[in-house]
C-alpha cells in the first residue's frame, strides 16, 4: 500500500528550495559528478535524459525516520501557505551530503538536506487543507 508523506515548504528557506529544485527541475548531467555510476544508471533509466524534481530533508530523528520509510511509488504532497500545491511520487532516494550542499547549501547550523529523493509524475494542485483533510477523513 502506498503511503502519503506531507512536505512542508513554507517559510523563506523552504520556499526558495522549492523554486530551486521543484519548480526549476534539475538534470542528470548537472549532478553526475556527485553520484556513483550505479546511481547515474538508475536515474537515467527513470528519466531518460529528461529533467526531474528533487527534494531533501535535514538529518535528524524525525526526518531521517520519515525518509527511511519512504519507498518508490509513495506519494509526497507539498504544503505551502495553508494549501497543498503539488503532489508527486517518490522515484528514487539517495543519501548524499555533497549533492545536497550543491543544491541547497547549508543552514545556520551547518547542516544540509542530505536525505534526498527524486520525484516523478508531479502535478501542481491547489487544495486547501480543509479539503485535503476531508478527502483523507481527517478531523
CSV table of N, CA, C and O in Angstrom, one decimal:
chain,number,residue,atom,x,y,z
A,1,UNK,N,0.8,-1.2,0.0
A,1,UNK,CA,0.0,0.0,0.0
A,1,UNK,C,0.9,1.3,0.0
A,1,UNK,O,1.8,1.3,0.8
A,2,UNK,N,0.6,2.2,-0.9
A,2,UNK,CA,1.3,3.4,-0.9
A,2,UNK,C,1.0,4.3,0.3
A,2,UNK,O,-0.1,4.4,0.7
A,3,UNK,N,2.1,5.0,0.7
A,3,UNK,CA,1.9,6.0,1.8
A,3,UNK,C,1.9,7.4,1.2
A,3,UNK,O,2.4,7.6,0.1
A,4,UNK,N,1.4,8.3,2.0
A,4,UNK,CA,1.4,9.7,1.6
A,4,UNK,C,2.2,10.5,2.7
A,4,UNK,O,2.0,10.4,3.8
A,5,UNK,N,3.2,11.2,2.2
A,5,UNK,CA,4.1,12.0,3.1
A,5,UNK,C,3.8,13.5,2.8
A,5,UNK,O,3.8,13.9,1.7
A,6,UNK,N,3.6,14.2,3.9
A,6,UNK,CA,3.3,15.6,3.8
A,6,UNK,C,4.7,16.4,3.9
A,6,UNK,O,5.4,16.1,4.8
A,7,UNK,N,5.0,17.2,2.9
A,7,UNK,CA,6.2,18.0,2.9
A,7,UNK,C,5.8,19.5,3.1
A,7,UNK,O,5.1,20.0,2.3
A,8,UNK,N,6.3,20.1,4.2
A,8,UNK,CA,6.0,21.5,4.4
A,8,UNK,C,7.1,22.3,3.8
A,8,UNK,O,8.3,22.1,4.0
A,9,UNK,N,6.7,23.2,2.9
A,9,UNK,CA,7.6,24.0,2.1
A,9,UNK,C,7.2,25.5,2.2
A,9,UNK,O,7.3,26.2,1.3
A,10,UNK,N,6.8,25.9,3.5
A,10,UNK,CA,6.5,27.3,3.7
A,10,UNK,C,7.7,27.9,4.4
A,10,UNK,O,8.6,27.2,4.9
A,11,UNK,N,7.7,29.2,4.5
A,11,UNK,CA,8.8,29.9,5.0
A,11,UNK,C,9.8,30.3,4.0
A,11,UNK,O,9.9,29.6,2.9
A,12,UNK,N,10.7,31.2,4.2
A,12,UNK,CA,11.6,31.7,3.2
A,12,UNK,C,12.5,30.7,2.6
A,12,UNK,O,12.7,30.5,1.4
A,13,UNK,N,13.2,29.9,3.5
A,13,UNK,CA,14.2,28.9,3.1
A,13,UNK,C,13.6,27.8,2.3
A,13,UNK,O,14.0,27.5,1.2
A,14,UNK,N,12.5,27.1,2.8
A,14,UNK,CA,11.9,26.0,2.0
A,14,UNK,C,11.3,26.5,0.7
A,14,UNK,O,11.3,25.9,-0.3
A,15,UNK,N,10.7,27.7,0.7
A,15,UNK,CA,10.1,28.3,-0.5
A,15,UNK,C,11.2,28.5,-1.6
A,15,UNK,O,11.0,28.1,-2.7
A,16,UNK,N,12.4,29.0,-1.1
A,16,UNK,CA,13.5,29.1,-2.1
A,16,UNK,C,14.0,27.8,-2.6
A,16,UNK,O,14.2,27.6,-3.8
A,17,UNK,N,14.0,26.8,-1.7
A,17,UNK,CA,14.4,25.4,-2.2
A,17,UNK,C,13.4,24.9,-3.1
A,17,UNK,O,13.8,24.2,-4.1
A,18,UNK,N,12.1,25.1,-2.9
A,18,UNK,CA,11.1,24.6,-3.7
A,18,UNK,C,11.2,25.2,-5.2
A,18,UNK,O,11.1,24.5,-6.1
A,19,UNK,N,11.5,26.5,-5.2
A,19,UNK,CA,11.7,27.1,-6.5
A,19,UNK,C,13.0,26.6,-7.2
A,19,UNK,O,13.0,26.3,-8.4
A,20,UNK,N,14.0,26.3,-6.4
A,20,UNK,CA,15.3,25.8,-7.0
A,20,UNK,C,15.3,24.4,-7.5
A,20,UNK,O,16.0,24.1,-8.5
A,21,UNK,N,14.5,23.5,-6.9
A,21,UNK,CA,14.6,22.1,-7.3
A,21,UNK,C,13.3,21.4,-7.5
A,21,UNK,O,13.3,20.2,-7.9
A,22,UNK,N,12.2,22.1,-7.4
A,22,UNK,CA,10.9,21.5,-7.7
A,22,UNK,C,10.4,22.3,-9.0
A,22,UNK,O,10.2,21.7,-10.0
A,23,UNK,N,10.2,23.6,-8.8
A,23,UNK,CA,9.8,24.4,-10.0
A,23,UNK,C,10.8,24.4,-11.1
A,23,UNK,O,10.5,24.2,-12.3
A,24,UNK,N,12.0,24.6,-10.7
A,24,UNK,CA,13.2,24.6,-11.7
A,24,UNK,C,13.8,23.2,-11.6
A,24,UNK,O,14.6,22.9,-10.7
A,25,UNK,N,13.4,22.3,-12.5
A,25,UNK,CA,13.8,21.0,-12.4
A,25,UNK,C,15.3,20.9,-12.7
A,25,UNK,O,15.9,21.8,-13.4
A,26,UNK,N,15.9,19.8,-12.3
A,26,UNK,CA,17.4,19.5,-12.5
A,26,UNK,C,17.6,18.4,-13.5
A,26,UNK,O,16.6,17.7,-13.9
A,27,UNK,N,18.8,18.2,-13.9
A,27,UNK,CA,19.1,17.1,-14.9
A,27,UNK,C,20.3,16.3,-14.5
A,27,UNK,O,21.1,16.7,-13.6
A,28,UNK,N,20.4,15.2,-15.1
A,28,UNK,CA,21.4,14.2,-14.7
A,28,UNK,C,22.8,14.7,-15.0
A,28,UNK,O,23.7,14.6,-14.1
A,29,UNK,N,23.0,15.4,-16.1
A,29,UNK,CA,24.4,15.9,-16.4
A,29,UNK,C,24.9,16.9,-15.3
A,29,UNK,O,26.0,17.0,-15.0
A,30,UNK,N,23.9,17.6,-14.7
A,30,UNK,CA,24.3,18.6,-13.6
A,30,UNK,C,24.7,17.9,-12.3
A,30,UNK,O,25.5,18.4,-11.6
A,31,UNK,N,24.3,16.7,-12.1
A,31,UNK,CA,24.6,16.0,-10.8
A,31,UNK,C,25.5,14.8,-10.9
A,31,UNK,O,25.9,14.3,-9.9
A,32,UNK,N,25.8,14.4,-12.1
A,32,UNK,CA,26.6,13.1,-12.2
A,32,UNK,C,27.9,13.1,-11.6
A,32,UNK,O,28.4,12.0,-11.2
A,33,UNK,N,28.5,14.2,-11.3
A,33,UNK,CA,29.8,14.3,-10.6
A,33,UNK,C,29.7,14.0,-9.1
A,33,UNK,O,30.7,13.8,-8.4
A,34,UNK,N,28.4,14.1,-8.6
A,34,UNK,CA,28.2,14.0,-7.2
A,34,UNK,C,27.7,12.5,-6.8
A,34,UNK,O,27.6,12.2,-5.7
A,35,UNK,N,27.4,11.7,-7.8
A,35,UNK,CA,26.8,10.4,-7.6
A,35,UNK,C,27.6,9.3,-8.2
A,35,UNK,O,28.4,9.5,-9.1
A,36,UNK,N,27.3,8.1,-7.8
A,36,UNK,CA,28.0,6.9,-8.3
A,36,UNK,C,27.5,6.5,-9.7
A,36,UNK,O,26.4,7.0,-10.1
A,37,UNK,N,28.3,5.7,-10.4
A,37,UNK,CA,27.9,5.3,-11.7
A,37,UNK,C,26.6,4.5,-11.6
A,37,UNK,O,25.8,4.6,-12.5
A,38,UNK,N,26.4,3.7,-10.6
A,38,UNK,CA,25.2,2.9,-10.4
A,38,UNK,C,24.0,3.9,-10.3
A,38,UNK,O,23.0,3.6,-10.9
A,39,UNK,N,24.2,5.0,-9.5
A,39,UNK,CA,23.1,5.9,-9.4
A,39,UNK,C,22.8,6.7,-10.7
A,39,UNK,O,21.6,6.9,-11.0
A,40,UNK,N,23.9,7.0,-11.4
A,40,UNK,CA,23.7,7.6,-12.7
A,40,UNK,C,22.8,6.7,-13.6
A,40,UNK,O,21.9,7.2,-14.3
A,41,UNK,N,23.2,5.4,-13.7
A,41,UNK,CA,22.4,4.5,-14.5
A,41,UNK,C,20.9,4.4,-14.0
A,41,UNK,O,20.0,4.4,-14.9
A,42,UNK,N,20.7,4.3,-12.7
A,42,UNK,CA,19.3,4.2,-12.2
A,42,UNK,C,18.5,5.4,-12.5
A,42,UNK,O,17.3,5.3,-13.0
A,43,UNK,N,19.1,6.6,-12.4
A,43,UNK,CA,18.4,7.8,-12.6
A,43,UNK,C,18.1,8.0,-14.1
A,43,UNK,O,17.1,8.4,-14.5
A,44,UNK,N,19.1,7.7,-14.9
A,44,UNK,CA,18.9,7.8,-16.4
A,44,UNK,C,17.8,6.8,-16.8
A,44,UNK,O,17.0,7.2,-17.7
A,45,UNK,N,17.7,5.7,-16.2
A,45,UNK,CA,16.7,4.7,-16.6
A,45,UNK,C,15.3,5.3,-16.2
A,45,UNK,O,14.3,5.0,-16.9
A,46,UNK,N,15.2,6.0,-15.1
A,46,UNK,CA,13.9,6.6,-14.7
A,46,UNK,C,13.5,7.8,-15.6
A,46,UNK,O,12.3,7.9,-15.9
A,47,UNK,N,14.5,8.6,-15.9
A,47,UNK,CA,14.1,9.9,-16.6
A,47,UNK,C,14.5,10.0,-18.0
A,47,UNK,O,14.1,10.9,-18.7
A,48,UNK,N,15.3,9.1,-18.5
A,48,UNK,CA,15.7,9.0,-20.0
A,48,UNK,C,16.2,10.4,-20.5
A,48,UNK,O,15.8,10.8,-21.5
A,49,UNK,N,17.0,11.0,-19.7
A,49,UNK,CA,17.6,12.3,-20.1
A,49,UNK,C,16.7,13.5,-19.8
A,49,UNK,O,17.1,14.6,-20.1
A,50,UNK,N,15.5,13.3,-19.3
A,50,UNK,CA,14.7,14.5,-19.0
A,50,UNK,C,15.0,15.0,-17.6
A,50,UNK,O,15.6,14.4,-16.8
A,51,UNK,N,14.5,16.2,-17.4
A,51,UNK,CA,14.8,16.9,-16.1
A,51,UNK,C,13.8,16.3,-15.0
A,51,UNK,O,12.8,15.7,-15.3
A,52,UNK,N,14.2,16.5,-13.8
A,52,UNK,CA,13.4,16.0,-12.6
A,52,UNK,C,13.3,16.9,-11.5
A,52,UNK,O,14.2,17.8,-11.3
A,53,UNK,N,12.3,16.7,-10.7
A,53,UNK,CA,12.1,17.5,-9.4
A,53,UNK,C,12.9,16.7,-8.3
A,53,UNK,O,12.9,15.5,-8.3
A,54,UNK,N,13.5,17.4,-7.4
A,54,UNK,CA,14.2,16.8,-6.3
A,54,UNK,C,14.0,17.6,-5.0
A,54,UNK,O,13.9,18.8,-5.0
A,55,UNK,N,14.0,16.8,-3.9
A,55,UNK,CA,13.8,17.4,-2.6
A,55,UNK,C,14.7,16.7,-1.6
A,55,UNK,O,15.1,15.6,-1.9
A,56,UNK,N,14.9,17.4,-0.5
A,56,UNK,CA,15.8,16.8,0.5
A,56,UNK,C,15.3,17.2,1.9
A,56,UNK,O,14.6,18.1,2.1
A,57,UNK,N,15.7,16.4,2.9
A,57,UNK,CA,15.4,16.7,4.3
A,57,UNK,C,16.6,16.7,5.1
A,57,UNK,O,17.6,15.9,4.9
A,58,UNK,N,16.6,17.6,6.1
A,58,UNK,CA,17.8,17.6,7.1
A,58,UNK,C,17.8,16.3,7.8
A,58,UNK,O,16.8,15.7,8.1
A,59,UNK,N,19.1,16.0,8.2
A,59,UNK,CA,19.2,14.8,9.1
A,59,UNK,C,18.6,15.1,10.5
A,59,UNK,O,18.7,16.2,10.9
A,60,UNK,N,18.1,14.1,11.1
A,60,UNK,CA,17.5,14.3,12.5
A,60,UNK,C,16.6,13.1,12.7
A,60,UNK,O,16.1,12.5,11.7
A,61,UNK,N,16.3,12.8,13.9
A,61,UNK,CA,15.4,11.6,14.2
A,61,UNK,C,14.1,11.5,13.4
A,61,UNK,O,13.8,10.5,12.7
A,62,UNK,N,13.4,12.6,13.4
A,62,UNK,CA,12.1,12.6,12.7
A,62,UNK,C,12.2,12.5,11.2
A,62,UNK,O,11.6,11.7,10.5
A,63,UNK,N,13.0,13.4,10.6
A,63,UNK,CA,13.2,13.5,9.2
A,63,UNK,C,13.9,12.2,8.6
A,63,UNK,O,13.5,11.7,7.6
A,64,UNK,N,14.9,11.7,9.3
A,64,UNK,CA,15.6,10.5,8.8
A,64,UNK,C,14.6,9.3,8.9
A,64,UNK,O,14.6,8.5,8.0
A,65,UNK,N,13.8,9.2,9.9
A,65,UNK,CA,12.9,8.1,10.0
A,65,UNK,C,11.9,8.2,8.9
A,65,UNK,O,11.6,7.2,8.3
A,66,UNK,N,11.4,9.4,8.6
A,66,UNK,CA,10.4,9.6,7.5
A,66,UNK,C,11.0,9.2,6.2
A,66,UNK,O,10.5,8.4,5.4
A,67,UNK,N,12.2,9.7,5.9
A,67,UNK,CA,12.9,9.4,4.7
A,67,UNK,C,13.2,7.9,4.5
A,67,UNK,O,13.1,7.3,3.5
A,68,UNK,N,13.6,7.3,5.6
A,68,UNK,CA,13.8,5.8,5.6
A,68,UNK,C,12.6,5.0,5.3
A,68,UNK,O,12.6,4.0,4.5
A,69,UNK,N,11.4,5.5,5.8
A,69,UNK,CA,10.2,4.8,5.5
A,69,UNK,C,9.7,5.0,4.1
A,69,UNK,O,8.9,4.2,3.6
A,70,UNK,N,10.1,6.1,3.4
A,70,UNK,CA,9.7,6.3,2.0
A,70,UNK,C,10.1,5.2,1.1
A,70,UNK,O,11.2,4.7,1.2
A,71,UNK,N,9.2,4.8,0.2
A,71,UNK,CA,9.6,3.8,-0.8
A,71,UNK,C,9.2,4.4,-2.2
A,71,UNK,O,8.3,5.3,-2.3
A,72,UNK,N,9.8,3.9,-3.2
A,72,UNK,CA,9.5,4.2,-4.5
A,72,UNK,C,8.0,4.0,-4.7
A,72,UNK,O,7.4,3.0,-4.3
A,73,UNK,N,7.3,5.0,-5.3
A,73,UNK,CA,5.9,4.9,-5.6
A,73,UNK,C,5.0,5.5,-4.5
A,73,UNK,O,3.8,5.8,-4.7
A,74,UNK,N,5.6,5.8,-3.3
A,74,UNK,CA,4.9,6.6,-2.3
A,74,UNK,C,4.6,8.0,-2.8
A,74,UNK,O,5.4,8.5,-3.6
A,75,UNK,N,3.6,8.6,-2.2
A,75,UNK,CA,3.3,10.0,-2.6
A,75,UNK,C,3.9,11.0,-1.7
A,75,UNK,O,4.0,10.8,-0.5
A,76,UNK,N,4.3,12.1,-2.2
A,76,UNK,CA,4.6,13.3,-1.4
A,76,UNK,C,3.7,14.4,-1.8
A,76,UNK,O,3.5,14.7,-3.0
A,77,UNK,N,3.2,15.1,-0.8
A,77,UNK,CA,2.3,16.2,-1.1
A,77,UNK,C,2.9,17.5,-0.4
A,77,UNK,O,3.2,17.5,0.8
A,78,UNK,N,3.1,18.5,-1.2
A,78,UNK,CA,3.8,19.7,-0.7
A,78,UNK,C,2.8,20.7,-0.2
A,78,UNK,O,1.8,21.0,-0.9
A,79,UNK,N,3.0,21.1,1.0
A,79,UNK,CA,2.1,22.0,1.7
A,79,UNK,C,2.7,23.4,1.8
A,79,UNK,O,3.9,23.5,2.3
A,80,UNK,N,2.1,24.4,1.3
A,80,UNK,CA,2.6,25.8,1.4
A,80,UNK,C,1.5,26.8,1.6
A,80,UNK,O,0.4,26.7,0.9
A,81,UNK,N,1.6,27.6,2.6
A,81,UNK,CA,0.7,28.7,2.9
A,81,UNK,C,-0.8,28.2,3.0
A,81,UNK,O,-1.6,28.7,2.2
A,82,UNK,N,-1.1,27.2,3.8
A,82,UNK,CA,-2.4,26.7,4.1
A,82,UNK,C,-3.1,26.0,3.0
A,82,UNK,O,-4.3,25.8,2.9
A,83,UNK,N,-2.3,25.5,2.0
A,83,UNK,CA,-2.8,24.7,0.9
A,83,UNK,C,-1.8,23.7,0.4
A,83,UNK,O,-0.6,23.9,0.6
A,84,UNK,N,-2.2,22.7,-0.3
A,84,UNK,CA,-1.3,21.8,-0.9
A,84,UNK,C,-1.1,22.2,-2.4
A,84,UNK,O,-2.1,22.6,-3.0
A,85,UNK,N,0.1,22.3,-2.8
A,85,UNK,CA,0.4,22.9,-4.1
A,85,UNK,C,1.0,21.9,-5.1
A,85,UNK,O,1.0,22.2,-6.3
A,86,UNK,N,1.4,20.8,-4.7
A,86,UNK,CA,2.0,19.8,-5.6
A,86,UNK,C,1.9,18.4,-5.0
A,86,UNK,O,2.1,18.3,-3.8
A,87,UNK,N,1.7,17.4,-5.8
A,87,UNK,CA,1.7,16.0,-5.4
A,87,UNK,C,2.5,15.3,-6.4
A,87,UNK,O,2.5,15.6,-7.6
A,88,UNK,N,3.3,14.3,-6.0
A,88,UNK,CA,4.1,13.5,-6.9
A,88,UNK,C,4.5,12.2,-6.2
A,88,UNK,O,4.0,11.9,-5.1
A,89,UNK,N,5.2,11.4,-6.9
A,89,UNK,CA,5.6,10.1,-6.4
A,89,UNK,C,7.1,10.0,-6.2
A,89,UNK,O,7.9,10.6,-7.0
A,90,UNK,N,7.5,9.4,-5.1
A,90,UNK,CA,8.9,9.2,-4.9
A,90,UNK,C,9.4,8.2,-6.0
A,90,UNK,O,8.9,7.1,-6.2
A,91,UNK,N,10.5,8.6,-6.7
A,91,UNK,CA,11.0,7.8,-7.8
A,91,UNK,C,12.4,7.2,-7.4
A,91,UNK,O,12.7,6.1,-7.8
A,92,UNK,N,13.1,7.9,-6.6
A,92,UNK,CA,14.5,7.4,-6.3
A,92,UNK,C,15.0,8.1,-5.0
A,92,UNK,O,14.7,9.3,-4.8
A,93,UNK,N,15.7,7.4,-4.1
A,93,UNK,CA,16.2,8.0,-2.9
A,93,UNK,C,17.7,7.9,-2.9
A,93,UNK,O,18.2,6.9,-3.4
A,94,UNK,N,18.4,8.9,-2.4
A,94,UNK,CA,19.8,8.8,-2.1
A,94,UNK,C,20.2,9.6,-1.0
A,94,UNK,O,19.6,10.7,-0.7
A,95,UNK,N,21.2,9.2,-0.2
A,95,UNK,CA,21.8,10.0,0.9
A,95,UNK,C,23.1,10.6,0.3
A,95,UNK,O,24.0,9.8,0.0
A,96,UNK,N,23.1,11.9,0.2
A,96,UNK,CA,24.3,12.5,-0.4
A,96,UNK,C,24.5,13.9,0.1
A,96,UNK,O,23.8,14.9,-0.4
A,97,UNK,N,25.4,14.1,1.0
A,97,UNK,CA,25.6,15.4,1.6
A,97,UNK,C,26.2,16.4,0.6
A,97,UNK,O,25.8,17.6,0.6
A,98,UNK,N,27.1,16.0,-0.2
A,98,UNK,CA,27.7,16.9,-1.2
A,98,UNK,C,26.7,17.4,-2.3
A,98,UNK,O,26.7,18.5,-2.6
A,99,UNK,N,25.9,16.5,-2.7
A,99,UNK,CA,24.8,16.9,-3.7
A,99,UNK,C,23.8,17.9,-3.0
A,99,UNK,O,23.4,18.8,-3.6
A,100,UNK,N,23.5,17.6,-1.8
A,100,UNK,CA,22.6,18.5,-1.0
A,100,UNK,C,23.2,19.9,-0.9
A,100,UNK,O,22.5,20.9,-1.1
A,101,UNK,N,24.5,19.9,-0.6
A,101,UNK,CA,25.2,21.2,-0.5
A,101,UNK,C,25.2,22.0,-1.8
A,101,UNK,O,25.0,23.2,-1.9
A,102,UNK,N,25.3,21.2,-2.9
A,102,UNK,CA,25.3,21.8,-4.2
A,102,UNK,C,23.9,22.4,-4.5
A,102,UNK,O,23.8,23.6,-5.0
A,103,UNK,N,22.9,21.7,-4.2
A,103,UNK,CA,21.5,22.2,-4.4
A,103,UNK,C,21.1,23.3,-3.5
A,103,UNK,O,20.6,24.3,-3.9
A,104,UNK,N,21.3,23.1,-2.2
A,104,UNK,CA,20.7,24.0,-1.2
A,104,UNK,C,21.6,24.6,-0.2
A,104,UNK,O,21.2,25.4,0.7
A,105,UNK,N,22.9,24.4,-0.3
A,105,UNK,CA,23.9,24.9,0.7
A,105,UNK,C,23.7,24.3,2.0
A,105,UNK,O,23.3,23.1,2.2
A,106,UNK,N,24.0,25.1,3.1
A,106,UNK,CA,23.8,24.6,4.5
A,106,UNK,C,23.0,25.6,5.2
A,106,UNK,O,22.9,26.8,4.9
A,107,UNK,N,22.4,25.1,6.3
A,107,UNK,CA,21.6,26.0,7.2
A,107,UNK,C,22.5,26.7,8.2
A,107,UNK,O,23.7,26.5,8.1
A,108,UNK,N,22.0,27.5,9.1
A,108,UNK,CA,22.8,28.2,10.1
A,108,UNK,C,23.6,27.3,11.0
A,108,UNK,O,24.5,27.8,11.6
A,109,UNK,N,23.2,26.1,11.1
A,109,UNK,CA,23.9,25.1,12.0
A,109,UNK,C,24.9,24.3,11.2
A,109,UNK,O,25.5,23.4,11.7
A,110,UNK,N,25.0,24.6,9.9
A,110,UNK,CA,26.0,23.9,9.0
A,110,UNK,C,25.5,22.6,8.5
A,110,UNK,O,26.3,21.8,7.9
A,111,UNK,N,24.2,22.3,8.7
A,111,UNK,CA,23.6,21.1,8.2
A,111,UNK,C,23.0,21.3,6.8
A,111,UNK,O,22.7,22.4,6.4
A,112,UNK,N,22.9,20.2,6.1
A,112,UNK,CA,22.3,20.3,4.7
A,112,UNK,C,21.2,19.2,4.6
A,112,UNK,O,21.1,18.3,5.4
A,113,UNK,N,20.4,19.3,3.6
A,113,UNK,CA,19.3,18.5,3.3
A,113,UNK,C,19.7,17.2,2.6
A,113,UNK,O,19.2,16.9,1.5
A,114,UNK,N,20.4,16.4,3.2
A,114,UNK,CA,21.1,15.2,2.6
A,114,UNK,C,20.3,14.0,2.4
A,114,UNK,O,20.7,13.1,1.7
A,115,UNK,N,19.1,13.9,3.0
A,115,UNK,CA,18.2,12.8,2.7
A,115,UNK,C,17.4,13.2,1.5
A,115,UNK,O,16.3,13.8,1.6
A,116,UNK,N,17.8,12.8,0.3
A,116,UNK,CA,17.3,13.3,-0.9
A,116,UNK,C,16.4,12.3,-1.6
A,116,UNK,O,16.6,11.1,-1.5
A,117,UNK,N,15.4,12.8,-2.3
A,117,UNK,CA,14.6,12.0,-3.1
A,117,UNK,C,14.1,12.7,-4.4
A,117,UNK,O,13.9,13.9,-4.4
A,118,UNK,N,14.1,12.0,-5.5
A,118,UNK,CA,13.6,12.5,-6.7
A,118,UNK,C,12.2,12.1,-6.9
A,118,UNK,O,11.7,11.1,-6.4
A,119,UNK,N,11.5,13.0,-7.6
A,119,UNK,CA,10.0,12.9,-7.7
A,119,UNK,C,9.6,12.7,-9.2
A,119,UNK,O,10.2,13.4,-10.1
A,120,UNK,N,8.6,11.9,-9.5
A,120,UNK,CA,8.1,11.7,-10.8
A,120,UNK,C,6.6,11.9,-10.7
A,120,UNK,O,6.0,11.9,-9.6
A,121,UNK,N,6.0,12.1,-11.9
A,121,UNK,CA,4.5,12.3,-12.0
A,121,UNK,C,4.0,13.4,-11.1
A,121,UNK,O,2.9,13.3,-10.6
A,122,UNK,N,4.8,14.4,-11.0
A,122,UNK,CA,4.3,15.5,-10.1
A,122,UNK,C,3.3,16.4,-10.9
A,122,UNK,O,3.3,16.5,-12.1
A,123,UNK,N,2.3,16.8,-10.1
A,123,UNK,CA,1.2,17.7,-10.6
A,123,UNK,C,1.0,18.8,-9.6
A,123,UNK,O,0.9,18.6,-8.4
A,124,UNK,N,0.9,20.0,-10.2
A,124,UNK,CA,0.5,21.1,-9.4
A,124,UNK,C,-0.9,21.0,-9.1
A,124,UNK,O,-1.8,20.6,-9.9
A,125,UNK,N,-1.2,21.4,-7.8
A,125,UNK,CA,-2.6,21.3,-7.3
A,125,UNK,C,-2.9,22.6,-6.5
A,125,UNK,O,-1.9,23.3,-6.2
A,126,UNK,N,-4.1,22.8,-6.2
A,126,UNK,CA,-4.4,24.0,-5.3
A,126,UNK,C,-5.6,23.5,-4.4
A,126,UNK,O,-6.7,23.7,-4.7
A,127,UNK,N,-5.2,22.8,-3.3
A,127,UNK,CA,-6.1,22.1,-2.4
A,127,UNK,C,-6.0,22.7,-1.0
A,127,UNK,O,-5.0,22.5,-0.4
A,128,UNK,N,-7.0,23.4,-0.5
A,128,UNK,CA,-6.9,23.9,0.8
A,128,UNK,C,-6.8,22.7,1.8
A,128,UNK,O,-7.3,21.6,1.6
A,129,UNK,N,-6.2,23.0,3.0
A,129,UNK,CA,-6.0,22.0,4.0
A,129,UNK,C,-7.4,21.3,4.4
A,129,UNK,O,-7.4,20.1,4.5
A,130,UNK,N,-8.4,22.1,4.5
A,130,UNK,CA,-9.7,21.5,4.9
A,130,UNK,C,-10.2,20.5,3.9
A,130,UNK,O,-10.7,19.4,4.3
A,131,UNK,N,-10.1,20.8,2.6
A,131,UNK,CA,-10.5,19.8,1.6
A,131,UNK,C,-9.6,18.5,1.6
A,131,UNK,O,-10.1,17.4,1.5
A,132,UNK,N,-8.3,18.7,1.8
A,132,UNK,CA,-7.4,17.6,1.9
A,132,UNK,C,-7.8,16.7,3.1
A,132,UNK,O,-7.9,15.5,2.9
A,133,UNK,N,-8.1,17.3,4.2
A,133,UNK,CA,-8.4,16.6,5.4
A,133,UNK,C,-9.7,15.8,5.2
A,133,UNK,O,-9.9,14.7,5.6
A,134,UNK,N,-10.7,16.4,4.5
A,134,UNK,CA,-12.0,15.8,4.2
A,134,UNK,C,-11.7,14.5,3.3
A,134,UNK,O,-12.3,13.5,3.6
A,135,UNK,N,-10.9,14.7,2.3
A,135,UNK,CA,-10.6,13.6,1.4
A,135,UNK,C,-10.0,12.4,2.1
A,135,UNK,O,-10.3,11.3,1.8
A,136,UNK,N,-9.2,12.7,3.1
A,136,UNK,CA,-8.5,11.6,3.9
A,136,UNK,C,-9.2,11.2,5.1
A,136,UNK,O,-8.7,10.5,6.0
A,137,UNK,N,-10.4,11.8,5.3
A,137,UNK,CA,-11.2,11.6,6.5
A,137,UNK,C,-10.5,11.9,7.8
A,137,UNK,O,-10.6,11.3,8.8
A,138,UNK,N,-9.7,13.0,7.8
A,138,UNK,CA,-9.1,13.6,8.9
A,138,UNK,C,-10.0,14.6,9.6
A,138,UNK,O,-10.8,15.3,8.9
A,139,UNK,N,-9.9,14.7,10.9
A,139,UNK,CA,-10.7,15.7,11.6
A,139,UNK,C,-9.9,16.9,11.7
A,139,UNK,O,-9.6,17.8,12.0
